[in-house]
Amino acid sequence: MSHFKALKGFFFRNKWYYILGIIWLLLVDVLQLLIPEVLRRFTDQLQANTLSNEDIIRYGIYIISIGFGIAFFRFLWRIYIIGTSRKLEYELRNKLFGHLLKLSTNYYTNHKTGDLMAHATNDINAVRMALGPGIVMMTDAIFITLIAITMMATTTDWRLTILALLPLPFLAFTIGKFGKVINVRFKAVQESFSSLTDTVQENFSGIRVIKSFVQEDSEIKKFSVKNQHVYDKNMAMVKLFGMFFPFVQFMSALSFLIVVGYGGTLVIYGDISLGDFIAFEAYLALLVWPMMAIGWVINVLQRGSASMERINTILDEQPEVVDQPDAIDHKDIKGDIEFNNVSFKYPNSNEDALKNFTLSISSGTSIGVIGKTGSGKTTIATLLLRLFDANEGIISIDGNALNKVQLRSIRSQIGYVDQDSFLFSTTIAENIAFGVDECSKEEIIRTAKIAEVHDNIVGFPDGYETFVGERGVTLSGGQKQRISIARALIKKPKILVLDDALSAVDTDTEERILSSLKDAMKESTSIIIAHRISTIKDSDKIIVMDNGEIVEEGTHNELLENRKLYFEIYQKQLLEEKIAQD
Ligand SMILES: Nc1ncnc2c1ncn2[C@@H]1O[C@H](COP(=O)(O)OP(=O)(O)OP(=O)(O)O)[C@@H](O)[C@H]1O
């Protein structure tokens, strides 16, 4: 339970909600416990033949008033306790999401999205259940049990009380055991269902691959197997509950049998009144539910505590890349970039992605980066954005080492277009304006024009208000890339990084984009990573990467004269173009 300590701030802020909620809850219990007393007096008067019409009305009013009081205070405790647990869920979810977004990119390499989603849904829900319904049931069960037993023993007969309660500890113990099995089976149901939803999600996302490989029948079969698994797990649960409820009823019936037998004898011999007998039965009926609840409460609290532990593990996780205390806020980056003897290995890799990498880029110039796949091109951008910190060497902007500058000031002044061109499921306008707090429609259109995507956008039914993704239009790879370029440009970045961002665009459009960019980005430094020579040939300087190192550098013409790797790539691409034209 110590894992809940992390929530002490929340409890402290909301202590009055919990305290008042528990008071309302106890009031409901007191009112419930009054009913047997009313029944006792009513029956005794009935038996003694002293019941008048006014008495009947009076007892009726008591019962209705108690019923009304129970309903009213039950409403209050639900609002105070269950409502507060919903508030806890809301705050915890915000905290977890905010924290997860602050963690470094490496965290996401090592953790599956499905697991993170499970923490954000199942674990938070389990904590809410423990600290809402769990607390209610525990308080309720303890209070009702204590008062009902005291009332039974003091107002009726202590021997009858002991005998009637004999089956109950056994009942509570067996329910606890049942609870454990229920827990295991419930987990199995959840796991099998989560695996089924993963399959469905993957099938829908990969529907084009399934269709083009004619794999519908095989996928349906695989789905069927998983569905059968879910069914089997659910049936195991159904069978367990099928035994659970009759068992509880049988065990509580044993208690009632004892009361009927021994209590009936006590009534016949005049040791207790008929009213005592009726009240006793009513108290006993009130006890069955706490016995059932106690096993459930233990499970809910255990599950909540385990979930809180998992959430705490995430919340204790620290971002790997952070601002140093003396990091400066470098507001007006000029764009001079230096990589000085930089070496870097990804955390879960044995190979250097960059080796002794040294490169100097002056502000306002453009540099083209080309090389084989996996040669370290993207890693240059990754390190410049400080998504990872280099293991050795220094990277600096305008003479300031990157780790001496605040992350926010670096990243906000770099316009990065990544290879995936990921867009959010919202309008095209909102996607373009993603990186800026405010901007005019004209500004959005202006950048879309530079990125040569304006004509495509106005061709969509809702223009700039067209939804992208599942709820809207499906964009071509080239359209996505150009919207991503507009998204980077609208930030008016001091450094622009295009990472293979024109690969899905035809060479004519590419030429137009590059020439518009040249005008728009006169003051900025550009790093253009590409596989096609046409994308980088006009850059002020080109570097050729191989195996994490620069193997050639110079202008397009210089590199062609070198007749090395760059020349080879050029020749190959010329040949490919020729074949394509023929
Ligand atoms: N997150 C990562 N974890 C481990 N290794 C990685 C990671 N990202 C890249 N690598 C490895 O680092 C090396 C350089 O990768 P990088 O993405 O920089 O290459 P690239 O030249 O941009 O390739 P491409 O042209 O295919 O985009 C590769 O060997 C790659 O497998």
Coordinates of C-alpha atoms and ligand atoms in Angstrom, one line a residue:
M1 CA 0.0 0.0 0.0
S2 CA 3.0 2.3 0.4
H3 CA 2.9 2.9 -3.3
F4 CA -0.1 5.2 -2.7
K5 CA 2.2 7.6 -0.8
A6 CA 2.9 9.3 -4.1
L7 CA -0.7 10.5 -4.0
K8 CA -0.4 12.2 -0.6
G9 CA -0.5 15.6 -2.1
F10 CA -3.9 14.7 -3.8
F11 CA -5.3 13.3 -0.6
F12 CA -4.2 16.3 1.4
R13 CA -5.9 18.7 -1.1
N14 CA -9.1 16.6 -1.1
K15 CA -9.1 15.5 2.5
W16 CA -12.4 17.1 3.2
Y17 CA -14.1 15.4 0.3
Y18 CA -12.9 12.0 1.7
I19 CA -13.7 12.9 5.4
L20 CA -17.2 14.2 4.6
G21 CA -17.8 11.3 2.1
I22 CA -17.0 8.8 4.8
I23 CA -19.3 10.6 7.3
W24 CA -22.2 10.4 4.7
L25 CA -21.3 6.8 4.2
L26 CA -21.5 6.0 7.9
L27 CA -24.8 7.8 8.2
V28 CA -26.2 5.5 5.5
D29 CA -24.9 2.5 7.5
V30 CA -26.5 3.8 10.7
L31 CA -29.8 4.3 8.9
Q32 CA -29.6 0.8 7.5
L33 CA -28.9 -0.6 10.9
L34 CA -32.0 1.2 12.3
I35 CA -34.4 -0.8 10.1
P36 CA -34.0 -4.0 12.2
E37 CA -34.8 -1.9 15.3
V38 CA -38.0 -0.6 13.7
L39 CA -38.9 -4.1 12.7
R40 CA -38.2 -5.4 16.2
R41 CA -40.6 -2.9 17.9
F42 CA -43.2 -3.3 15.2
T43 CA -43.3 -7.1 15.6
D44 CA -43.2 -7.0 19.4
Q45 CA -46.2 -4.6 19.4
L46 CA -47.9 -6.7 16.8
Q47 CA -47.4 -9.9 18.9
A48 CA -48.6 -8.1 22.1
N49 CA -51.7 -6.9 20.2
T50 CA -50.9 -3.2 21.2
L51 CA -50.5 -1.9 17.6
S52 CA -52.9 1.0 16.9
N53 CA -53.6 2.6 13.5
E54 CA -51.4 5.6 14.5
D55 CA -48.6 3.2 15.3
I56 CA -48.8 1.6 11.9
I57 CA -48.7 5.1 10.3
R58 CA -45.8 6.1 12.6
Y59 CA -43.8 2.9 11.7
G60 CA -44.6 3.6 8.0
I61 CA -43.2 7.1 8.4
Y62 CA -40.1 5.8 10.1
I63 CA -39.4 3.3 7.3
I64 CA -40.0 6.0 4.5
S65 CA -37.9 8.5 6.3
I66 CA -35.1 6.0 6.8
G67 CA -35.4 5.1 3.1
F68 CA -35.3 8.7 2.1
G69 CA -32.3 9.4 4.3
I70 CA -30.4 6.4 2.9
A71 CA -31.1 7.6 -0.7
F72 CA -30.0 11.2 0.1
F73 CA -26.8 10.3 2.0
R74 CA -25.9 7.6 -0.6
F75 CA -26.1 10.3 -3.3
L76 CA -23.8 12.5 -1.2
W77 CA -21.1 9.9 -0.6
R78 CA -21.1 8.9 -4.2
I79 CA -20.5 12.5 -5.2
Y80 CA -17.9 13.0 -2.5
I81 CA -15.9 9.7 -2.7
I82 CA -16.6 8.3 -6.1
G83 CA -16.5 11.8 -7.6
T84 CA -13.1 12.5 -5.9
S85 CA -11.7 9.2 -7.3
R86 CA -12.7 10.4 -10.8
K87 CA -10.9 13.6 -10.1
L88 CA -7.9 11.6 -9.0
E89 CA -8.1 9.6 -12.3
Y90 CA -8.3 12.8 -14.3
E91 CA -5.3 14.4 -12.5
L92 CA -3.2 11.2 -12.7
R93 CA -3.9 10.8 -16.4
N94 CA -2.8 14.4 -17.1
K95 CA 0.3 13.9 -15.0
L96 CA 1.2 10.7 -16.6
F97 CA 0.7 12.0 -20.2
G98 CA 2.6 15.2 -19.4
H99 CA 5.4 13.2 -17.9
L100 CA 5.6 10.7 -20.8
L101 CA 5.8 13.5 -23.4
K102 CA 8.8 15.0 -21.5
L103 CA 10.7 11.7 -21.5
S104 CA 13.5 11.4 -24.1
T105 CA 12.9 9.6 -27.4
N106 CA 15.0 6.7 -26.3
Y107 CA 12.3 5.8 -23.7
Y108 CA 9.9 5.2 -26.6
T109 CA 12.4 2.9 -28.3
N110 CA 12.5 0.7 -25.3
H111 CA 8.8 0.7 -24.4
K112 CA 6.0 -0.6 -26.5
T113 CA 3.1 1.8 -27.3
G114 CA 0.6 -0.9 -26.3
D115 CA 2.2 -1.2 -22.8
L116 CA 2.1 2.6 -22.3
M117 CA -1.5 2.7 -23.4
A118 CA -2.3 -0.1 -20.9
H119 CA -0.7 2.0 -18.1
A120 CA -2.7 5.0 -19.1
T121 CA -6.0 3.1 -19.1
N122 CA -6.0 -0.1 -17.1
D123 CA -3.5 0.9 -14.4
I124 CA -5.1 4.3 -13.8
N125 CA -8.5 2.7 -13.7
A126 CA -7.3 0.1 -11.1
V127 CA -5.9 3.0 -8.9
R128 CA -9.3 4.8 -9.2
M129 CA -11.2 1.6 -8.2
A130 CA -9.0 1.2 -5.2
L131 CA -9.2 4.7 -4.0
G132 CA -12.9 5.2 -4.8
P133 CA -15.1 2.1 -4.6
G134 CA -12.4 0.2 -2.7
I135 CA -12.3 2.7 0.2
V136 CA -16.1 2.8 0.3
M137 CA -16.5 -0.9 0.5
M138 CA -13.8 -1.3 3.1
T139 CA -15.3 1.4 5.4
D140 CA -18.8 0.1 4.8
A141 CA -17.9 -3.6 5.4
I142 CA -15.9 -2.9 8.6
F143 CA -18.5 -0.5 10.1
I144 CA -21.6 -2.6 9.2
T145 CA -19.9 -5.8 10.5
L146 CA -18.9 -4.3 13.8
I147 CA -22.2 -2.6 14.5
A148 CA -24.5 -5.4 13.3
I149 CA -22.6 -8.0 15.4
T150 CA -22.7 -5.7 18.4
M151 CA -26.4 -5.1 18.0
M152 CA -27.1 -8.8 17.5
A153 CA -25.2 -9.8 20.6
T154 CA -26.4 -6.9 22.9
T155 CA -30.0 -6.6 21.9
T156 CA -30.9 -10.2 21.2
D157 CA -28.7 -13.1 22.4
W158 CA -24.9 -13.6 22.4
R159 CA -25.1 -17.4 22.0
L160 CA -27.3 -17.1 19.0
T161 CA -24.9 -14.5 17.6
I162 CA -21.9 -16.8 17.9
L163 CA -23.7 -19.8 16.4
A164 CA -25.1 -17.7 13.5
L165 CA -21.7 -16.2 12.7
L166 CA -19.9 -19.6 12.6
P167 CA -20.2 -20.1 8.8
L168 CA -19.2 -16.5 8.1
P169 CA -15.4 -16.5 8.6
F170 CA -15.3 -19.6 6.4
L171 CA -17.4 -17.8 3.8
A172 CA -15.1 -14.7 3.9
F173 CA -12.0 -17.0 3.6
T174 CA -13.4 -18.9 0.6
I175 CA -14.5 -15.7 -1.1
G176 CA -10.9 -14.4 -0.7
K177 CA -9.7 -17.6 -2.4
F178 CA -12.3 -17.2 -5.1
G179 CA -11.1 -13.6 -5.5
K180 CA -7.6 -14.7 -6.2
V181 CA -8.7 -17.1 -8.9
I182 CA -11.1 -14.5 -10.3
N183 CA -8.1 -12.1 -10.4
V184 CA -6.0 -14.5 -12.4
R185 CA -8.8 -15.4 -14.8
F186 CA -9.7 -11.7 -15.2
K187 CA -6.1 -10.9 -16.1
A188 CA -6.2 -13.7 -18.7
V189 CA -9.4 -12.3 -20.2
Q190 CA -7.9 -8.9 -20.4
E191 CA -4.6 -10.1 -22.0
S192 CA -6.4 -12.3 -24.6
F193 CA -8.7 -9.4 -25.4
S194 CA -5.8 -6.9 -25.7
S195 CA -4.0 -9.3 -28.1
L196 CA -7.2 -9.6 -30.1
T197 CA -7.6 -5.8 -30.4
D198 CA -3.9 -5.5 -31.4
T199 CA -4.6 -8.0 -34.2
V200 CA -7.7 -6.0 -35.3
Q201 CA -5.8 -2.7 -35.2
E202 CA -2.9 -4.1 -37.2
N203 CA -5.2 -5.7 -39.8
F204 CA -7.0 -2.4 -40.4
S205 CA -3.8 -0.4 -40.6
G206 CA -2.3 -3.0 -43.0
I207 CA -5.4 -3.6 -45.0
R208 CA -3.7 -2.6 -48.3
V209 CA -0.9 -5.2 -47.7
I210 CA -3.4 -7.9 -46.7
K211 CA -5.4 -7.3 -49.9
S212 CA -2.5 -7.0 -52.2
F213 CA -1.1 -10.3 -50.9
V214 CA -4.6 -11.9 -50.9
Q215 CA -4.3 -12.8 -47.2
E216 CA -7.9 -12.1 -46.1
D217 CA -8.8 -15.8 -45.5
S218 CA -5.6 -16.5 -43.6
E219 CA -6.0 -13.3 -41.5
I220 CA -9.6 -14.3 -40.7
K221 CA -8.4 -17.7 -39.6
K222 CA -5.8 -16.1 -37.3
F223 CA -8.4 -13.8 -35.9
S224 CA -10.7 -16.7 -35.3
V225 CA -8.1 -18.5 -33.3
K226 CA -7.5 -15.5 -31.1
N227 CA -11.3 -14.9 -30.8
Q228 CA -11.7 -18.5 -29.6
H229 CA -9.0 -17.8 -27.0
V230 CA -11.0 -14.8 -25.7
Y231 CA -14.2 -16.9 -25.6
D232 CA -12.4 -19.7 -23.7
K233 CA -11.0 -17.3 -21.1
N234 CA -14.5 -15.7 -20.7
M235 CA -16.1 -19.1 -20.3
A236 CA -13.6 -19.9 -17.6
M237 CA -14.8 -16.7 -15.8
V238 CA -18.5 -17.5 -16.4
K239 CA -18.0 -21.0 -14.8
L240 CA -16.2 -19.5 -11.8
F241 CA -19.0 -17.0 -11.2
G242 CA -21.5 -19.8 -11.8
M243 CA -20.0 -21.5 -8.7
F244 CA -19.3 -18.4 -6.7
F245 CA -22.8 -17.0 -6.3
P246 CA -24.6 -20.2 -5.4
F247 CA -21.8 -20.9 -2.9
V248 CA -22.3 -17.6 -1.2
Q249 CA -26.0 -18.1 -1.1
F250 CA -25.6 -21.6 0.3
M251 CA -23.2 -20.5 3.1
S252 CA -25.4 -17.6 4.1
A253 CA -28.4 -20.0 4.1
L254 CA -26.6 -22.1 6.6
S255 CA -26.5 -19.1 9.0
F256 CA -30.2 -18.5 8.5
L257 CA -30.8 -22.2 9.2
I258 CA -29.0 -21.9 12.5
V259 CA -31.0 -18.8 13.4
V260 CA -34.3 -20.5 12.4
G261 CA -33.4 -23.6 14.4
Y262 CA -31.9 -22.2 17.6
G263 CA -33.5 -18.7 17.4
G264 CA -36.9 -20.3 16.9
T265 CA -36.4 -22.5 20.0
L266 CA -35.4 -19.4 22.0
V267 CA -38.6 -17.7 20.9
I268 CA -40.7 -20.7 21.8
Y269 CA -39.1 -20.8 25.3
G270 CA -39.6 -17.1 25.7
D271 CA -35.9 -16.3 26.0
I272 CA -36.2 -13.8 23.2
S273 CA -39.2 -12.0 21.7
L274 CA -40.5 -12.5 18.1
G275 CA -39.4 -9.0 17.4
D276 CA -35.8 -9.9 18.6
F277 CA -35.9 -12.9 16.2
I278 CA -37.0 -10.7 13.2
A279 CA -34.5 -8.0 14.0
F280 CA -31.7 -10.6 14.3
E281 CA -32.6 -12.1 10.9
A282 CA -32.5 -8.6 9.4
Y283 CA -29.0 -7.9 11.0
L284 CA -27.8 -11.2 9.6
A285 CA -29.0 -10.3 6.2
L286 CA -27.0 -7.0 6.4
L287 CA -23.9 -9.1 7.2
V288 CA -23.9 -11.2 4.1
W289 CA -22.8 -8.3 1.9
P290 CA -19.7 -7.2 3.9
M291 CA -18.6 -10.8 3.9
M292 CA -18.8 -10.8 0.1
A293 CA -17.2 -7.4 -0.1
I294 CA -14.1 -8.1 2.0
G295 CA -12.6 -10.5 -0.5
W296 CA -13.3 -8.1 -3.3
V297 CA -11.9 -5.2 -1.4
I298 CA -8.6 -7.0 -0.8
N299 CA -8.3 -7.8 -4.5
V300 CA -9.2 -4.2 -5.5
L301 CA -6.6 -2.7 -3.1
Q302 CA -3.9 -5.2 -4.2
R303 CA -4.6 -4.6 -7.8
G304 CA -4.6 -0.8 -7.3
S305 CA -1.4 -0.9 -5.3
A306 CA 0.4 -3.0 -8.1
S307 CA -0.9 -0.5 -10.7
M308 CA 0.2 2.5 -8.7
E309 CA 3.7 0.9 -8.4
R310 CA 3.8 0.6 -12.2
I311 CA 2.7 4.2 -12.6
N312 CA 5.3 5.4 -10.0
T313 CA 8.0 3.6 -12.0
I314 CA 7.1 5.7 -15.1
L315 CA 6.8 8.9 -13.0
D316 CA 10.2 8.3 -11.5
E317 CA 11.7 7.9 -14.9
Q318 CA 13.9 11.0 -15.7
P319 CA 14.4 12.3 -19.3
E320 CA 17.9 11.5 -20.4
V321 CA 18.4 14.7 -22.3
V322 CA 17.8 17.7 -20.0
D323 CA 18.7 21.3 -19.7
Q324 CA 21.8 22.0 -17.6
P325 CA 21.2 24.4 -14.7
D326 CA 23.4 27.1 -16.4
A327 CA 22.0 26.5 -20.0
I328 CA 21.4 29.8 -21.8
D329 CA 18.3 30.9 -23.6
H330 CA 19.9 31.5 -27.0
K331 CA 17.0 33.5 -28.6
D332 CA 18.5 34.7 -31.9
I333 CA 20.4 31.8 -33.4
K334 CA 22.5 32.8 -36.4
G335 CA 23.0 29.3 -37.7
D336 CA 26.7 28.5 -37.5
I337 CA 26.9 24.8 -36.8
E338 CA 30.0 22.8 -35.7
F339 CA 30.4 19.1 -35.2
N340 CA 33.8 18.5 -33.6
N341 CA 35.0 14.9 -33.5
V342 CA 31.6 13.6 -32.6
S343 CA 31.0 9.9 -32.0
F344 CA 27.7 8.4 -31.2
K345 CA 26.3 4.9 -30.6
Y346 CA 22.5 4.4 -30.1
P347 CA 21.9 3.1 -26.5
N348 CA 20.8 -0.4 -27.7
S349 CA 23.3 -0.8 -30.5
N350 CA 26.9 -1.9 -30.6
E351 CA 27.9 -0.1 -33.7
D352 CA 28.9 3.6 -33.9
A353 CA 26.3 5.5 -35.9
L354 CA 28.7 8.4 -36.2
K355 CA 32.5 8.1 -35.9
N356 CA 34.8 11.1 -35.3
F357 CA 32.4 13.2 -37.3
T358 CA 33.7 16.7 -37.9
L359 CA 31.8 19.3 -40.0
S360 CA 31.5 23.0 -40.1
I361 CA 28.4 24.7 -41.6
S362 CA 28.4 28.6 -41.9
S363 CA 25.1 30.4 -41.3
G364 CA 23.1 31.1 -44.3
T365 CA 24.6 28.3 -46.3
S366 CA 23.2 25.0 -47.4
I367 CA 24.7 21.5 -47.0
G368 CA 23.7 18.4 -48.8
V369 CA 24.1 15.0 -47.1
I370 CA 24.1 11.8 -49.2
G371 CA 25.2 8.3 -48.6
K372 CA 24.2 4.7 -48.4
T373 CA 21.2 3.7 -46.2
G374 CA 22.2 3.4 -42.6
S375 CA 25.4 5.5 -43.1
G376 CA 24.4 8.0 -40.3
K377 CA 22.7 10.8 -42.2
T378 CA 19.6 11.0 -39.9
T379 CA 21.8 10.7 -36.9
I380 CA 23.3 14.1 -37.7
A381 CA 19.8 15.6 -37.5
T382 CA 19.0 13.6 -34.4
L383 CA 22.1 14.9 -32.5
L384 CA 21.6 18.5 -33.7
L385 CA 18.1 18.4 -32.3
R386 CA 19.5 16.9 -29.1
L387 CA 17.1 14.0 -29.3
F388 CA 20.1 12.1 -28.0
D389 CA 23.4 13.4 -26.6
A390 CA 26.6 12.6 -28.4
N391 CA 28.9 10.2 -26.6
E392 CA 32.1 12.0 -27.6
G393 CA 33.0 15.3 -29.2
I394 CA 31.2 18.6 -29.2
I395 CA 28.3 20.0 -31.3
S396 CA 27.9 23.7 -31.2
I397 CA 25.6 26.4 -32.6
D398 CA 27.0 29.9 -32.9
G399 CA 30.0 28.8 -30.8
N400 CA 27.8 27.6 -27.9
A401 CA 28.0 23.9 -27.1
L402 CA 24.5 22.4 -27.5
N403 CA 24.3 21.2 -23.9
K404 CA 24.9 24.7 -22.7
V405 CA 21.8 26.0 -24.6
Q406 CA 18.3 25.4 -23.4
L407 CA 16.6 22.6 -25.4
R408 CA 13.6 24.7 -26.1
S409 CA 15.6 27.5 -27.7
I410 CA 17.4 25.0 -29.9
R411 CA 14.4 23.0 -31.0
S412 CA 12.1 26.0 -31.5
Q413 CA 14.6 27.5 -34.0
I414 CA 15.2 24.4 -36.0
G415 CA 12.6 23.4 -38.7
Y416 CA 12.8 19.7 -39.0
V417 CA 11.1 17.6 -41.6
D418 CA 11.5 14.0 -40.7
Q419 CA 11.5 10.9 -43.0
D420 CA 8.1 9.8 -41.9
S421 CA 6.2 13.1 -42.5
F422 CA 3.9 12.2 -39.7
L423 CA 0.7 14.3 -39.7
F424 CA -1.9 14.5 -36.9
S425 CA -5.6 13.6 -37.4
T426 CA -6.7 17.2 -37.7
T427 CA -7.2 19.8 -40.5
I428 CA -4.4 20.6 -42.9
A429 CA -4.3 24.2 -41.6
E430 CA -3.8 23.0 -38.0
N431 CA -1.1 20.5 -39.2
I432 CA 0.8 23.3 -40.9
A433 CA 0.4 25.7 -37.9
F434 CA 1.4 22.9 -35.4
G435 CA 4.7 24.5 -34.3
V436 CA 3.5 28.1 -33.8
D437 CA 1.3 29.5 -31.1
E438 CA -0.6 31.8 -33.5
C439 CA -0.6 32.5 -37.2
S440 CA -2.8 34.0 -39.8
K441 CA -4.5 32.1 -42.6
E442 CA -2.3 34.1 -45.1
E443 CA 0.8 32.8 -43.4
I444 CA -0.4 29.2 -43.7
I445 CA -1.1 29.7 -47.4
R446 CA 2.2 31.5 -48.0
T447 CA 4.2 28.6 -46.6
A448 CA 2.0 26.0 -48.4
K449 CA 2.9 27.8 -51.6
I450 CA 6.6 27.7 -50.9
A451 CA 6.2 24.0 -50.2
E452 CA 4.3 23.7 -53.6
V453 CA 1.3 22.1 -51.9
H454 CA -1.2 24.9 -52.0
D455 CA -2.7 23.8 -55.4
N456 CA -3.3 20.3 -54.0
I457 CA -4.9 21.6 -50.8
V458 CA -7.4 23.9 -52.6
G459 CA -8.4 21.0 -54.7
F460 CA -9.6 19.1 -51.6
P461 CA -13.4 19.4 -50.8
D462 CA -12.7 21.5 -47.7
G463 CA -9.5 23.2 -48.7
Y464 CA -7.3 24.0 -45.7
E465 CA -10.0 22.7 -43.4
T466 CA -9.9 19.2 -44.8
F467 CA -9.3 16.5 -42.2
V468 CA -6.2 14.4 -42.7
G469 CA -6.1 10.7 -41.8
E470 CA -8.7 8.2 -40.7
R471 CA -11.5 10.8 -40.5
G472 CA -10.6 12.6 -43.7
V473 CA -8.7 12.4 -46.9
T474 CA -5.8 10.0 -47.4
L475 CA -2.8 12.0 -48.6
S476 CA -0.2 10.8 -51.0
G477 CA 3.4 10.4 -49.7
G478 CA 4.4 13.5 -51.7
Q479 CA 1.5 15.6 -50.3
K480 CA 2.4 14.6 -46.8
Q481 CA 6.0 15.5 -47.3
R482 CA 5.1 18.9 -48.6
I483 CA 2.7 19.7 -45.8
S484 CA 5.5 18.7 -43.4
I485 CA 7.8 21.1 -45.1
A486 CA 5.2 23.9 -44.8
R487 CA 4.9 22.9 -41.1
A488 CA 8.6 23.4 -40.6
L489 CA 8.8 26.6 -42.7
I490 CA 6.0 28.4 -40.8
K491 CA 8.3 28.5 -37.7
K492 CA 10.6 30.7 -39.7
P493 CA 13.5 28.5 -38.6
K494 CA 17.1 29.7 -38.4
I495 CA 18.1 26.1 -39.3
L496 CA 16.1 24.0 -41.7
V497 CA 16.7 20.2 -41.8
L498 CA 15.1 18.2 -44.6
D499 CA 15.6 14.5 -43.9
D500 CA 14.8 12.7 -47.1
A501 CA 11.8 15.1 -47.3
L502 CA 11.5 15.2 -51.0
S503 CA 11.9 11.5 -51.8
A504 CA 8.2 11.1 -52.8
V505 CA 8.1 14.3 -54.9
D506 CA 8.8 14.2 -58.7
T507 CA 11.9 15.9 -59.8
D508 CA 10.1 18.9 -61.4
T509 CA 8.2 19.7 -58.2
E510 CA 11.4 19.1 -56.3
E511 CA 13.2 21.7 -58.3
R512 CA 10.4 24.3 -57.8
I513 CA 10.4 23.6 -54.0
L514 CA 14.2 24.0 -53.8
S515 CA 14.2 27.2 -55.7
S516 CA 11.4 28.7 -53.6
L517 CA 13.2 27.5 -50.4
K518 CA 16.4 29.2 -51.6
D519 CA 14.5 32.6 -51.7
A520 CA 12.6 32.0 -48.5
M521 CA 15.5 30.6 -46.5
K522 CA 18.2 33.1 -47.6
E523 CA 19.1 33.9 -44.0
S524 CA 18.9 30.4 -42.7
T525 CA 21.2 27.4 -42.6
S526 CA 19.9 24.4 -44.5
I527 CA 20.8 20.7 -44.0
I528 CA 19.4 18.7 -46.8
I529 CA 19.6 14.9 -46.4
A530 CA 18.7 12.9 -49.5
H531 CA 19.3 9.8 -51.5
R532 CA 18.8 11.6 -54.9
I533 CA 21.6 13.7 -56.3
S534 CA 19.0 16.1 -57.8
T535 CA 17.9 17.1 -54.3
I536 CA 21.4 18.2 -53.1
K537 CA 23.3 19.1 -56.2
D538 CA 22.9 22.9 -55.8
S539 CA 23.9 22.9 -52.1
D540 CA 26.8 25.1 -51.2
K541 CA 28.6 22.0 -49.9
I542 CA 27.9 18.3 -50.1
I543 CA 29.2 15.6 -47.8
V544 CA 29.1 11.9 -48.6
M545 CA 28.6 9.6 -45.7
D546 CA 29.6 5.9 -45.3
N547 CA 29.6 3.9 -42.2
G548 CA 29.2 6.9 -39.9
E549 CA 32.0 8.9 -41.4
I550 CA 32.4 11.6 -44.1
V551 CA 34.2 9.9 -47.0
E552 CA 34.0 12.9 -49.4
E553 CA 33.1 16.5 -49.4
G554 CA 32.9 19.4 -51.8
T555 CA 30.6 21.0 -54.3
H556 CA 28.6 18.9 -56.9
N557 CA 31.2 19.6 -59.6
E558 CA 34.2 18.9 -57.3
L559 CA 32.7 15.6 -56.2
L560 CA 32.0 14.6 -59.8
E561 CA 35.6 15.3 -60.7
N562 CA 36.8 13.2 -57.7
R563 CA 35.3 10.1 -59.4
K564 CA 34.7 8.3 -56.1
L565 CA 31.5 7.3 -54.2
Y566 CA 29.5 10.4 -55.2
F567 CA 30.4 9.9 -58.8
E568 CA 29.3 6.3 -58.6
I569 CA 25.9 7.2 -57.1
Y570 CA 25.5 9.9 -59.8
Q571 CA 26.3 7.4 -62.6
K572 CA 23.8 4.9 -61.2
Q573 CA 21.0 7.4 -60.9
L574 CA 21.7 8.7 -64.4
L575 CA 21.3 5.2 -65.7
E576 CA 18.1 4.6 -63.7
E577 CA 16.6 7.8 -65.1
K578 CA 17.6 6.7 -68.6
I579 CA 16.0 3.3 -68.2
A580 CA 12.9 4.9 -66.7
Q581 CA 12.6 7.3 -69.7
D582 CA 13.1 4.5 -72.3
Ligands
LIG1 N1 17.0 4.3 -32.5 C1 18.0 3.6 -32.9 N2 18.5 2.6 -32.1 C2 19.5 1.8 -32.5 N3 20.1 2.0 -33.7 C3 19.7 2.9 -34.5 C4 18.6 3.8 -34.2 N4 18.4 4.6 -35.2 C5 19.3 4.3 -36.1 N5 20.1 3.3 -35.7 C6 21.2 2.8 -36.5 O1 22.2 3.8 -36.6 C7 22.8 3.7 -37.9 C8 22.6 5.0 -38.7 O2 21.2 5.3 -38.9 P1 20.7 6.5 -39.6 O3 19.2 6.5 -39.4 O4 21.4 7.7 -39.2 O5 21.1 6.2 -41.1 P2 20.6 7.0 -42.5 O6 21.9 7.2 -43.2 O7 19.8 8.1 -42.2 O8 19.8 5.8 -43.2 P3 18.6 6.0 -44.2 O9 19.2 6.5 -45.5 O10 18.1 4.6 -44.4 O11 17.6 6.9 -43.6 C9 22.1 2.5 -38.6 O12 23.0 1.4 -38.5 C10 20.8 2.3 -37.8 O13 20.5 0.9 -37.8

